[in-house]
Each structure stands twice: as C-alpha cells, then as structure tokens.
Amino acid sequence: MTLKGSMKPVKKKTEEPELEPLCCCEYIDRNGEKNHVAACLCDCEDLDQGCDRWITCKSVQPETCEKIMDTISDRLRIPWLRGAKKVNISIIPPLVLLPVLLRVASWHFLLGVAVLTSLPVLALWYYYLTHRRKEQTLFFLSLGLFSLGYMYYVFLQEVVPKGRVRPAQLALLTCGLFLILLALYRAKKNPGYLSNPAGTDKSPSSSQTECPNRKGQETTKAFPGADVSGSLNNRTLKDDLKGSSRMLTGSPAKVKEDWCAKCQLVRPARAWHCRICGSCVRRMDHHCVWINSCVGESNHQAFILALLIFLLTSVYGITLTLDTICRERSVFTALFYCPGVYANHSSALSFTCVWYSVIITASMAYIFLIQLINISYNVTEREVQQALRQKTGRRLLCGLIVDTGQYNRGFLRNWHQFSTLGTRAFHHPGEDIV
C-alpha cells in the first residue's frame, strides 16, 4: 500500500492555443503581427512622412530612411507553402542592373568606358557603406554568382554559335564553372567559429570548473583556484579570466589566450572576433564579402582553391571569346584593338562582357596574390592590418609584403602548416608559445 503523503498531485499543463496556419501569401512581420503580401507598403507611416517631406522640399531624416528600408525589406516576400518567404533586398540590384548596364555599354565604345568605369566605383561605395555599418549583405555574393551565370549565358548565346569553340573546349569551361561553385560551397561552410561554452550544455573543459553560488540555483564557470565563496557576477568572471590570460602570457610554456567580452569565451592564439558575423573565428584571416562569411582555419584552403579555379576558368573563357570575335589577332592585342567589334550587337556584347570579366579577374588576381604572400610569411590579413596600425611589421616591396615575424617559420614550413589547417590531430607548438 502506498502512503497518502507520498502521493503528489499531478499538475495539468495548460494547453496554449495553436495559431491558425498561414496561407501561402501570409506571414508574420517584424512586429509579430500577421500580415499579407497584397498589403505591400500600405499602412507605413514612415513612408508617408518621408513622401510628405520630399514633396514639400524638406530634408528626410536618416532615421526615417532606415525605417523605410527596414519596412521594405520586411515586406518584400514571395508566396510560399505555409507562409510567404522573405527575400533579401540586397540580392535584387545585381539581378536587374548588371544585364541592363552591360547591354547599354555594348551600344558604343564611350558608353562602354563610362559604364565599366562606374561599376567598380559603385561596388566600392556600397562596400564601404556596409562595412562602416558592420552589416551583412548578400549583394556581393549575388553579384558574383549572377556574373558567373550571365557570362556563361552570353558565351552560349553569342560566342558558341559562331562555330569557333569546339565541344571539348565548351565541356572544359563548363567543368571549371561547376568546380567554382563547389569550391564556393565549401568556402561558405563554417570557417571555424568558436562556440560559446555558456550557451551550450556540454561539460566544461579541463581548464574550467563549474562553481555554484550560495543559492545553488545557477552555476558559473571559473578557473580552478578561483574564490567560490559567494556569488560570482559577470564582472568578477571576466576579471578572473583576464587575470588568467595575463598569467598565461607571462608563462612561455602556456597557450596564449584572450578573453572576448562579446562572445563570453576565452579564445586561443590568432583567433579574432568578427564584428560583422558577431562571432569569434579560429585563425581568422578576414571577412570576405564575396562569400558573405569569414575566412578562417576551416575554410581558408577552400577559399584559395576557389580563387585559383576562378582565375583559370575566367582566363580560359576570355581567351576563347576573343579568339572568336577578333580573329587573326593575339589575345592581348584583341583586348585593346579589335576593329569592327561594334559593327553588330552580338560581338559588341561579347566584347563588353570580356572587359567586365577582365576587371573582375584582375581584382581577384590581386586578392589571390596577397593571399599567397601572406601564406608564405605565415601571417593573416587581420594580423597584417594590426601590424600596420601599430607599426610593428616589416614592410617589403613598397608595402606589398608585411612580415610580422611572429609566426614565420620559413617558406616550406609555412606552406606545410597551411596545408594542415583544420586537422585537429596536427598541433603547432610554435604558435602557442608567447
């Protein structure tokens, strides 16, 4: 028989009312309210206020413009199953402007010079605008992918029908395009984000122990030897970790570690916090807008491979196109002197796309060269920028090479270390010694 005292009343869980399922044109907006795609920009006070001030020739406040853009980006959706899906507004300009501008540039030589000169300027302006605000954008990723697709489309529509491109050459160019996409997919994966130990339920590492407070309700993580009598607030935890970081810095046999106040974790050597991604990245090189992700320990090799395949494929495609539209001339000569190329729209569009590809290829070649130099000296782009600001690096070849001398172990050993990035079994003791 069971005692009455041992019987515990069972609490009935209150069932929450289920939300009505959304149709294909409905969605939950940023205010948490149900909205409809057909509503578009209706009921937008910020847009009405901005139009009124514009009509009356009054200046529109920057805060109003940001609110209008937030409203537009939130309501820009397409019908989908179980609710409309949000579309990032930054991917739309390349899809619309690139074909229009390139076709306008193919009308005349002077128009081509004006358009092809303004495109890099506009791209740099947009880059500095988003980089200053520390915002993520899909503009450059959309521009890169759509440029690949549109150049390939023009090649198939305007160059291949002329009969100068053999099937084997077309197959090789197509294979290069697919390899670029595969390398970009690999480079888009996790670059080596450091996970926050406070946000996971995993057991603490050997260098950290859980210290209960007086009430026994919450647990905080601290290093062994810390004072556990009394509740440890967040500031005390940070001070303990910073003090331990200084202790490790003074000991040559310990790993150099640093405390990140934003991610609330201790990061190893050469790890940095990306303000755009909002996370710490292991051996961070830089934040690349072309892949909308950081380049770190886990995807640096794929990033270099994507650059290499892109350069080879782009140069090969440019060569095939110039050999088709400018016969009886070498590739370099046809690039600057191709008489009669604007006689018909097909050859003019192909020639304009060639020069657009040359501009993109030249910029990617410069990035690829800088990456090769940094790998040869075992330095990341983030460390180069820090060394230039603090004037601690040795500059060579008019600043093209910056050698910090901190992790440089020789050309062969540097490249061997780069080839083993991301392998947990391989350890680099030279980097961990301060």
Tab-separated table of C-alpha atoms in Angstrom:
chain	number	residue	atom	x	y	z
A	1	MET	CA	0.000	0.000	0.000
A	2	THR	CA	1.152	3.498	-0.745
A	3	LEU	CA	1.027	6.287	1.795
A	4	LYS	CA	-1.045	9.353	1.175
A	5	GLY	CA	1.920	11.575	1.962
A	6	SER	CA	3.891	10.074	-0.847
A	7	MET	CA	1.209	10.899	-3.347
A	8	LYS	CA	1.975	14.124	-5.231
A	9	PRO	CA	-0.719	15.967	-7.095
A	10	VAL	CA	-0.205	15.934	-10.804
A	11	LYS	CA	-0.310	19.390	-12.336
A	12	LYS	CA	-2.184	19.633	-15.541
A	13	LYS	CA	-0.340	21.529	-18.238
A	14	THR	CA	-2.260	24.385	-19.689
A	15	GLU	CA	-2.525	23.924	-23.388
A	16	GLU	CA	-1.610	27.016	-25.376
A	17	PRO	CA	-3.954	27.922	-28.168
A	18	GLU	CA	-2.500	26.961	-31.517
A	19	LEU	CA	-2.034	29.641	-34.113
A	20	GLU	CA	-4.015	29.407	-37.261
A	21	PRO	CA	-1.950	28.069	-40.151
A	22	LEU	CA	-0.719	30.680	-42.606
A	23	CYS	CA	-1.758	30.613	-46.216
A	24	CYS	CA	0.826	30.954	-48.971
A	25	CYS	CA	0.519	34.775	-49.031
A	26	GLU	CA	0.533	35.441	-45.267
A	27	TYR	CA	3.488	35.967	-42.958
A	28	ILE	CA	4.428	37.199	-39.505
A	29	ASP	CA	6.055	40.636	-39.799
A	30	ARG	CA	8.799	42.153	-37.655
A	31	ASN	CA	6.197	43.424	-35.161
A	32	GLY	CA	4.904	39.892	-34.572
A	33	GLU	CA	1.617	40.571	-36.350
A	34	LYS	CA	0.036	38.635	-39.183
A	35	ASN	CA	0.359	40.449	-42.484
A	36	HIS	CA	-0.394	39.768	-46.127
A	37	VAL	CA	1.727	40.075	-49.263
A	38	ALA	CA	-1.042	42.020	-51.022
A	39	ALA	CA	-0.761	44.732	-48.367
A	40	CYS	CA	2.661	45.649	-49.804
A	41	LEU	CA	3.681	49.031	-48.334
A	42	CYS	CA	0.245	50.052	-47.112
A	43	ASP	CA	-0.015	51.371	-43.587
A	44	CYS	CA	3.597	52.613	-43.465
A	45	GLU	CA	3.683	55.882	-41.524
A	46	ASP	CA	7.416	56.354	-42.116
A	47	LEU	CA	6.946	56.128	-45.888
A	48	ASP	CA	4.037	58.587	-45.792
A	49	GLN	CA	6.036	61.017	-43.694
A	50	GLY	CA	9.062	60.720	-45.992
A	51	CYS	CA	6.943	61.362	-49.102
A	52	ASP	CA	5.294	64.392	-47.488
A	53	ARG	CA	8.660	65.914	-46.581
A	54	TRP	CA	10.019	65.160	-50.056
A	55	ILE	CA	7.031	66.816	-51.764
A	56	THR	CA	7.351	69.909	-49.559
A	57	CYS	CA	11.116	70.067	-50.325
A	58	LYS	CA	12.111	69.253	-46.755
A	59	SER	CA	15.027	67.038	-45.787
A	60	VAL	CA	14.238	63.487	-44.781
A	61	GLN	CA	15.827	62.332	-41.549
A	62	PRO	CA	18.339	59.430	-41.843
A	63	GLU	CA	16.396	57.532	-39.185
A	64	THR	CA	13.269	57.761	-41.336
A	65	CYS	CA	15.124	56.374	-44.360
A	66	GLU	CA	16.414	53.437	-42.304
A	67	LYS	CA	12.898	52.693	-41.024
A	68	ILE	CA	11.539	52.783	-44.581
A	69	MET	CA	14.234	50.385	-45.767
A	70	ASP	CA	13.520	48.071	-42.837
A	71	THR	CA	9.823	48.089	-43.726
A	72	ILE	CA	10.533	47.403	-47.400
A	73	SER	CA	12.931	44.555	-46.626
A	74	ASP	CA	10.449	43.038	-44.140
A	75	ARG	CA	7.515	43.155	-46.566
A	76	LEU	CA	9.440	42.031	-49.627
A	77	ARG	CA	8.273	38.420	-49.688
A	78	ILE	CA	7.154	35.817	-52.184
A	79	PRO	CA	4.221	33.411	-51.706
A	80	TRP	CA	5.296	30.013	-50.472
A	81	LEU	CA	3.877	26.956	-48.775
A	82	ARG	CA	2.793	27.620	-45.168
A	83	GLY	CA	3.545	31.321	-45.386
A	84	ALA	CA	5.366	33.796	-47.591
A	85	LYS	CA	9.156	33.682	-47.584
A	86	LYS	CA	11.285	36.781	-47.029
A	87	VAL	CA	13.553	37.914	-49.856
A	88	ASN	CA	16.776	39.716	-49.059
A	89	ILE	CA	16.611	43.059	-50.824
A	90	SER	CA	20.377	43.193	-51.382
A	91	ILE	CA	20.289	40.365	-53.948
A	92	ILE	CA	17.931	42.211	-56.300
A	93	PRO	CA	20.147	45.076	-57.666
A	94	PRO	CA	22.713	42.761	-59.356
A	95	LEU	CA	19.959	40.715	-60.981
A	96	VAL	CA	18.414	43.830	-62.514
A	97	LEU	CA	21.266	46.278	-63.073
A	98	LEU	CA	24.011	44.008	-64.418
A	99	PRO	CA	22.276	42.835	-67.647
A	100	VAL	CA	20.895	46.335	-68.298
A	101	LEU	CA	24.205	48.136	-67.804
A	102	LEU	CA	26.200	45.658	-69.883
A	103	ARG	CA	23.768	45.895	-72.771
A	104	VAL	CA	23.840	49.696	-72.594
A	105	ALA	CA	27.644	49.555	-72.559
A	106	SER	CA	27.616	47.495	-75.768
A	107	TRP	CA	25.901	50.264	-77.762
A	108	HIS	CA	29.013	52.420	-78.136
A	109	PHE	CA	32.664	52.489	-77.146
A	110	LEU	CA	32.278	55.614	-74.968
A	111	LEU	CA	29.255	54.171	-73.194
A	112	GLY	CA	31.275	51.046	-72.508
A	113	VAL	CA	34.090	53.069	-70.944
A	114	ALA	CA	31.654	55.044	-68.783
A	115	VAL	CA	29.700	52.015	-67.566
A	116	LEU	CA	32.695	49.758	-66.934
A	117	THR	CA	34.393	52.574	-65.012
A	118	SER	CA	31.353	53.354	-62.882
A	119	LEU	CA	30.637	49.749	-61.916
A	120	PRO	CA	33.754	49.290	-59.695
A	121	VAL	CA	33.175	52.728	-58.177
A	122	LEU	CA	29.594	51.852	-57.233
A	123	ALA	CA	30.689	48.484	-55.846
A	124	LEU	CA	33.395	50.119	-53.695
A	125	TRP	CA	30.947	52.754	-52.473
A	126	TYR	CA	28.464	50.097	-51.428
A	127	TYR	CA	31.241	48.079	-49.779
A	128	TYR	CA	32.402	50.988	-47.620
A	129	LEU	CA	28.789	51.851	-46.787
A	130	THR	CA	28.010	48.367	-45.459
A	131	HIS	CA	31.471	47.887	-43.939
A	132	ARG	CA	31.132	51.096	-41.950
A	133	ARG	CA	27.795	49.949	-40.543
A	134	LYS	CA	29.164	46.450	-39.869
A	135	GLU	CA	26.243	44.874	-41.708
A	136	GLN	CA	25.998	41.577	-43.510
A	137	THR	CA	24.949	41.837	-47.147
A	138	LEU	CA	24.265	39.361	-49.920
A	139	PHE	CA	24.941	41.969	-52.609
A	140	PHE	CA	28.466	40.835	-53.476
A	141	LEU	CA	27.660	37.126	-53.267
A	142	SER	CA	24.664	37.704	-55.539
A	143	LEU	CA	26.801	39.815	-57.879
A	144	GLY	CA	29.484	37.139	-58.101
A	145	LEU	CA	27.129	34.228	-58.699
A	146	PHE	CA	24.957	36.119	-61.161
A	147	SER	CA	28.045	37.373	-63.016
A	148	LEU	CA	29.206	33.784	-63.469
A	149	GLY	CA	25.793	32.729	-64.717
A	150	TYR	CA	25.312	35.712	-67.032
A	151	MET	CA	28.801	35.464	-68.548
A	152	TYR	CA	28.194	31.783	-69.237
A	153	TYR	CA	24.805	32.606	-70.773
A	154	VAL	CA	26.323	35.219	-73.105
A	155	PHE	CA	29.055	32.758	-74.033
A	156	LEU	CA	26.481	30.129	-75.023
A	157	GLN	CA	24.195	32.560	-76.847
A	158	GLU	CA	26.692	34.787	-78.657
A	159	VAL	CA	30.076	33.032	-78.873
A	160	VAL	CA	29.368	29.305	-79.290
A	161	PRO	CA	27.032	29.698	-82.333
A	162	LYS	CA	29.877	31.296	-84.321
A	163	GLY	CA	31.461	27.850	-84.627
A	164	ARG	CA	34.944	28.609	-83.319
A	165	VAL	CA	34.509	26.848	-79.965
A	166	ARG	CA	34.929	23.078	-80.061
A	167	PRO	CA	32.790	20.769	-77.867
A	168	ALA	CA	35.825	19.770	-75.793
A	169	GLN	CA	36.577	23.420	-75.026
A	170	LEU	CA	32.971	24.071	-74.049
A	171	ALA	CA	32.979	20.994	-71.798
A	172	LEU	CA	36.195	22.143	-70.122
A	173	LEU	CA	34.777	25.624	-69.487
A	174	THR	CA	31.561	24.137	-68.079
A	175	CYS	CA	33.533	21.838	-65.802
A	176	GLY	CA	35.502	24.810	-64.496
A	177	LEU	CA	32.257	26.641	-63.716
A	178	PHE	CA	30.917	23.708	-61.696
A	179	LEU	CA	34.229	23.403	-59.819
A	180	ILE	CA	33.988	27.090	-58.890
A	181	LEU	CA	30.521	26.554	-57.445
A	182	LEU	CA	31.672	23.508	-55.477
A	183	ALA	CA	34.658	25.385	-54.046
A	184	LEU	CA	32.429	28.334	-53.119
A	185	TYR	CA	30.006	25.971	-51.403
A	186	ARG	CA	32.868	24.535	-49.377
A	187	ALA	CA	34.202	28.019	-48.565
A	188	LYS	CA	30.750	29.092	-47.352
A	189	LYS	CA	30.760	26.484	-44.605
A	190	ASN	CA	31.818	27.051	-41.023
A	191	PRO	CA	35.140	28.966	-41.085
A	192	GLY	CA	35.945	27.817	-37.546
A	193	TYR	CA	33.556	29.640	-35.230
A	194	LEU	CA	34.343	29.310	-31.538
A	195	SER	CA	31.328	28.001	-29.647
A	196	ASN	CA	30.247	29.814	-26.524
A	197	PRO	CA	30.579	27.434	-23.538
A	198	ALA	CA	27.908	29.382	-21.648
A	199	GLY	CA	25.373	28.777	-24.390
A	200	THR	CA	25.800	25.001	-24.586
A	201	ASP	CA	25.036	22.194	-22.197
A	202	LYS	CA	28.320	20.446	-22.765
A	203	SER	CA	30.566	19.601	-19.878
A	204	PRO	CA	33.262	22.179	-19.153
A	205	SER	CA	36.786	21.658	-20.330
A	206	SER	CA	39.657	20.579	-18.157
A	207	SER	CA	40.731	24.184	-17.637
A	208	GLN	CA	37.318	25.265	-16.315
A	209	THR	CA	35.107	24.072	-13.490
A	210	GLU	CA	31.552	24.896	-12.569
A	211	CYS	CA	31.232	26.905	-9.354
A	212	PRO	CA	27.791	27.005	-7.701
A	213	ASN	CA	26.760	30.149	-5.894
A	214	ARG	CA	25.191	30.438	-2.454
A	215	LYS	CA	21.641	29.895	-3.587
A	216	GLY	CA	22.615	26.842	-5.577
A	217	GLN	CA	20.386	27.850	-8.426
A	218	GLU	CA	22.867	28.983	-11.037
A	219	THR	CA	26.314	27.838	-11.992
A	220	THR	CA	29.132	29.895	-13.409
A	221	LYS	CA	32.365	28.832	-14.969
A	222	ALA	CA	35.688	29.830	-13.468
A	223	PHE	CA	39.247	28.651	-13.464
A	224	PRO	CA	40.500	26.325	-10.737
A	225	GLY	CA	41.699	28.199	-7.738
A	226	ALA	CA	39.126	30.972	-8.018
A	227	ASP	CA	37.242	32.113	-4.946
A	228	VAL	CA	33.915	30.290	-4.953
A	229	SER	CA	32.619	31.665	-1.647
A	230	GLY	CA	29.761	33.931	-2.567
A	231	SER	CA	28.029	34.615	-5.838
A	232	LEU	CA	30.243	35.329	-8.820
A	233	ASN	CA	28.827	38.019	-11.007
A	234	ASN	CA	29.696	38.563	-14.636
A	235	ARG	CA	32.328	41.215	-13.961
A	236	THR	CA	34.163	39.012	-11.469
A	237	LEU	CA	34.229	36.189	-14.008
A	238	LYS	CA	35.682	38.471	-16.657
A	239	ASP	CA	38.353	39.735	-14.256
A	240	ASP	CA	39.350	36.181	-13.346
A	241	LEU	CA	39.626	35.180	-16.990
A	242	LYS	CA	41.584	38.307	-17.883
A	243	GLY	CA	43.922	37.682	-14.976
A	244	SER	CA	44.449	34.111	-16.078
A	245	SER	CA	45.150	35.378	-19.591
A	246	ARG	CA	47.877	37.638	-18.239
A	247	MET	CA	49.281	34.739	-16.233
A	248	LEU	CA	49.415	32.587	-19.353
A	249	THR	CA	51.080	35.391	-21.272
A	250	GLY	CA	53.852	35.599	-18.727
A	251	SER	CA	54.494	31.861	-18.842
A	252	PRO	CA	56.305	30.719	-22.020
A	253	ALA	CA	55.002	27.149	-21.663
A	254	LYS	CA	51.325	28.098	-21.761
A	255	VAL	CA	48.931	28.819	-24.562
A	256	LYS	CA	48.304	32.446	-25.349
A	257	GLU	CA	44.647	33.097	-24.675
A	258	ASP	CA	42.444	36.166	-24.780
A	259	TRP	CA	39.042	36.989	-23.365
A	260	CYS	CA	36.250	38.099	-25.722
A	261	ALA	CA	33.689	40.158	-23.842
A	262	LYS	CA	31.103	39.912	-26.615
A	263	CYS	CA	31.200	36.141	-27.093
A	264	GLN	CA	31.913	35.486	-23.383
A	265	LEU	CA	34.691	32.989	-24.052
A	266	VAL	CA	38.432	32.589	-23.938
A	267	ARG	CA	39.813	32.456	-27.469
A	268	PRO	CA	43.108	30.831	-28.453
A	269	ALA	CA	46.005	32.433	-30.249
A	270	ARG	CA	45.317	34.052	-33.653
A	271	ALA	CA	41.548	33.937	-33.118
A	272	TRP	CA	39.662	37.197	-33.600
A	273	HIS	CA	36.147	38.480	-33.184
A	274	CYS	CA	34.320	39.386	-36.395
A	275	ARG	CA	32.015	42.328	-35.790
A	276	ILE	CA	30.035	41.550	-38.961
A	277	CYS	CA	29.399	37.864	-38.206
A	278	GLY	CA	29.182	38.527	-34.464
A	279	SER	CA	31.342	35.518	-33.554
A	280	CYS	CA	34.965	34.655	-32.837
A	281	VAL	CA	36.737	32.765	-35.610
A	282	ARG	CA	39.703	30.464	-35.121
A	283	ARG	CA	42.755	31.776	-37.037
A	284	MET	CA	40.660	34.450	-38.701
A	285	ASP	CA	42.111	35.895	-41.897
A	286	HIS	CA	39.413	38.373	-42.939
A	287	HIS	CA	35.704	38.745	-43.566
A	288	CYS	CA	35.105	38.201	-47.274
A	289	VAL	CA	32.066	39.976	-48.716
A	290	TRP	CA	32.193	37.812	-51.869
A	291	ILE	CA	31.194	34.733	-49.870
A	292	ASN	CA	29.394	36.653	-47.090
A	293	SER	CA	31.400	34.809	-44.464
A	294	CYS	CA	34.702	34.898	-42.644
A	295	VAL	CA	37.821	33.164	-43.932
A	296	GLY	CA	39.298	31.178	-41.095
A	297	GLU	CA	41.001	27.956	-40.170
A	298	SER	CA	38.348	25.616	-41.561
A	299	ASN	CA	37.655	27.230	-44.952
A	300	HIS	CA	40.886	29.057	-45.857
A	301	GLN	CA	42.054	26.256	-48.124
A	302	ALA	CA	38.708	26.137	-49.937
A	303	PHE	CA	38.824	29.914	-50.361
A	304	ILE	CA	42.246	29.741	-52.020
A	305	LEU	CA	41.090	26.856	-54.217
A	306	ALA	CA	38.006	28.816	-55.325
A	307	LEU	CA	40.171	31.798	-56.272
A	308	LEU	CA	42.570	29.618	-58.247
A	309	ILE	CA	39.845	27.787	-60.185
A	310	PHE	CA	38.046	31.061	-60.902
A	311	LEU	CA	41.181	32.687	-62.308
A	312	LEU	CA	41.973	29.735	-64.558
A	313	THR	CA	38.382	29.411	-65.804
A	314	SER	CA	37.971	33.138	-66.359
A	315	VAL	CA	41.209	33.492	-68.324
A	316	TYR	CA	40.264	30.474	-70.425
A	317	GLY	CA	36.806	31.882	-71.181
A	318	ILE	CA	38.252	35.304	-72.089
A	319	THR	CA	40.730	33.645	-74.442
A	320	LEU	CA	38.019	31.629	-76.212
A	321	THR	CA	35.796	34.691	-76.623
A	322	LEU	CA	38.497	36.971	-78.009
A	323	ASP	CA	39.682	34.242	-80.351
A	324	THR	CA	36.130	34.045	-81.716
A	325	ILE	CA	35.168	37.703	-82.133
A	326	CYS	CA	38.641	39.038	-83.038
A	327	ARG	CA	40.245	36.547	-85.353
A	328	GLU	CA	43.728	36.881	-86.820
A	329	ARG	CA	44.920	38.732	-83.695
A	330	SER	CA	46.561	37.652	-80.498
A	331	VAL	CA	44.564	37.706	-77.304
A	332	PHE	CA	46.437	40.648	-75.779
A	333	THR	CA	46.184	42.709	-78.972
A	334	ALA	CA	42.488	41.923	-79.448
A	335	LEU	CA	41.772	43.072	-75.925
A	336	PHE	CA	42.856	46.641	-76.764
A	337	TYR	CA	42.400	46.778	-80.526
A	338	CYS	CA	39.588	44.913	-82.232
A	339	PRO	CA	38.274	46.903	-85.239
A	340	GLY	CA	34.695	46.314	-86.254
A	341	VAL	CA	33.706	44.779	-82.934
A	342	TYR	CA	30.843	47.292	-82.522
A	343	ALA	CA	29.512	46.580	-86.036
A	344	ASN	CA	26.867	44.190	-84.671
A	345	HIS	CA	25.244	43.786	-81.279
A	346	SER	CA	26.426	40.192	-80.737
A	347	SER	CA	30.153	40.895	-80.961
A	348	ALA	CA	29.771	44.199	-79.074
A	349	LEU	CA	28.022	42.492	-76.155
A	350	SER	CA	30.632	39.734	-76.110
A	351	PHE	CA	33.467	42.273	-76.131
A	352	THR	CA	31.833	44.250	-73.300
A	353	CYS	CA	31.437	41.093	-71.226
A	354	VAL	CA	35.097	40.294	-71.881
A	355	TRP	CA	36.190	43.620	-70.407
A	356	TYR	CA	33.837	43.161	-67.455
A	357	SER	CA	35.398	39.745	-66.846
A	358	VAL	CA	38.875	41.270	-67.121
A	359	ILE	CA	38.068	43.818	-64.401
A	360	ILE	CA	36.695	41.145	-62.053
A	361	THR	CA	39.582	38.786	-62.827
A	362	ALA	CA	42.185	41.482	-62.167
A	363	SER	CA	40.684	42.268	-58.757
A	364	MET	CA	40.510	38.580	-57.832
A	365	ALA	CA	44.099	38.095	-59.034
A	366	TYR	CA	45.257	40.846	-56.679
A	367	ILE	CA	43.442	39.193	-53.756
A	368	PHE	CA	44.944	35.841	-54.739
A	369	LEU	CA	48.454	37.335	-54.860
A	370	ILE	CA	48.079	38.902	-51.412
A	371	GLN	CA	46.841	35.591	-50.033
A	372	LEU	CA	49.822	33.709	-51.455
A	373	ILE	CA	52.232	36.230	-49.939
A	374	ASN	CA	50.546	36.072	-46.537
A	375	ILE	CA	50.612	32.280	-46.531
A	376	SER	CA	54.295	32.290	-47.466
A	377	TYR	CA	55.054	34.516	-44.460
A	378	ASN	CA	52.515	32.738	-42.191
A	379	VAL	CA	50.538	35.871	-41.442
A	380	THR	CA	46.822	36.562	-41.720
A	381	GLU	CA	45.260	39.664	-43.225
A	382	ARG	CA	43.926	40.617	-39.798
A	383	GLU	CA	47.438	40.452	-38.343
A	384	VAL	CA	48.779	42.499	-41.271
A	385	GLN	CA	46.282	45.296	-40.628
A	386	GLN	CA	47.073	45.277	-36.914
A	387	ALA	CA	50.822	45.355	-37.590
A	388	LEU	CA	50.386	48.322	-39.952
A	389	ARG	CA	48.362	50.254	-37.379
A	390	GLN	CA	50.832	49.543	-34.584
A	391	LYS	CA	53.853	49.878	-36.911
A	392	THR	CA	55.290	46.576	-35.720
A	393	GLY	CA	55.612	44.777	-39.070
A	394	ARG	CA	58.449	44.859	-41.578
A	395	ARG	CA	57.276	46.179	-44.957
A	396	LEU	CA	58.838	44.917	-48.164
A	397	LEU	CA	58.277	45.687	-51.871
A	398	CYS	CA	56.529	49.025	-51.255
A	399	GLY	CA	54.211	47.544	-48.633
A	400	LEU	CA	53.048	44.607	-50.729
A	401	ILE	CA	54.693	42.246	-48.229
A	402	VAL	CA	54.244	42.725	-44.471
A	403	ASP	CA	56.232	40.352	-42.282
A	404	THR	CA	55.299	40.429	-38.607
A	405	GLY	CA	57.995	37.862	-37.771
A	406	GLN	CA	55.833	36.341	-35.048
A	407	TYR	CA	54.782	33.087	-36.699
A	408	ASN	CA	57.128	32.944	-39.685
A	409	ARG	CA	58.902	29.567	-39.697
A	410	GLY	CA	60.232	29.565	-43.249
A	411	PHE	CA	58.598	29.187	-46.663
A	412	LEU	CA	58.239	25.383	-46.700
A	413	ARG	CA	57.127	25.056	-43.090
A	414	ASN	CA	54.605	27.877	-43.525
A	415	TRP	CA	53.026	26.179	-46.517
A	416	HIS	CA	53.091	22.821	-44.760
A	417	GLN	CA	51.216	24.367	-41.840
A	418	PHE	CA	48.662	25.909	-44.213
A	419	SER	CA	48.091	22.529	-45.875
A	420	THR	CA	47.226	21.018	-42.481
A	421	LEU	CA	44.758	23.685	-41.352
A	422	GLY	CA	41.602	22.296	-39.801
A	423	THR	CA	43.176	18.979	-38.765
A	424	ARG	CA	42.778	18.584	-35.025
A	425	ALA	CA	45.490	15.960	-34.788
A	426	PHE	CA	48.180	18.353	-36.007
A	427	HIS	CA	49.461	20.785	-33.401
A	428	HIS	CA	51.606	23.839	-33.952
A	429	PRO	CA	53.525	24.401	-30.726
A	430	GLY	CA	55.416	27.340	-32.170
A	431	GLU	CA	52.242	29.420	-32.455
A	432	ASP	CA	51.092	28.769	-28.906
A	433	ILE	CA	54.289	29.934	-27.225
A	434	VAL	CA	54.222	33.625	-26.396
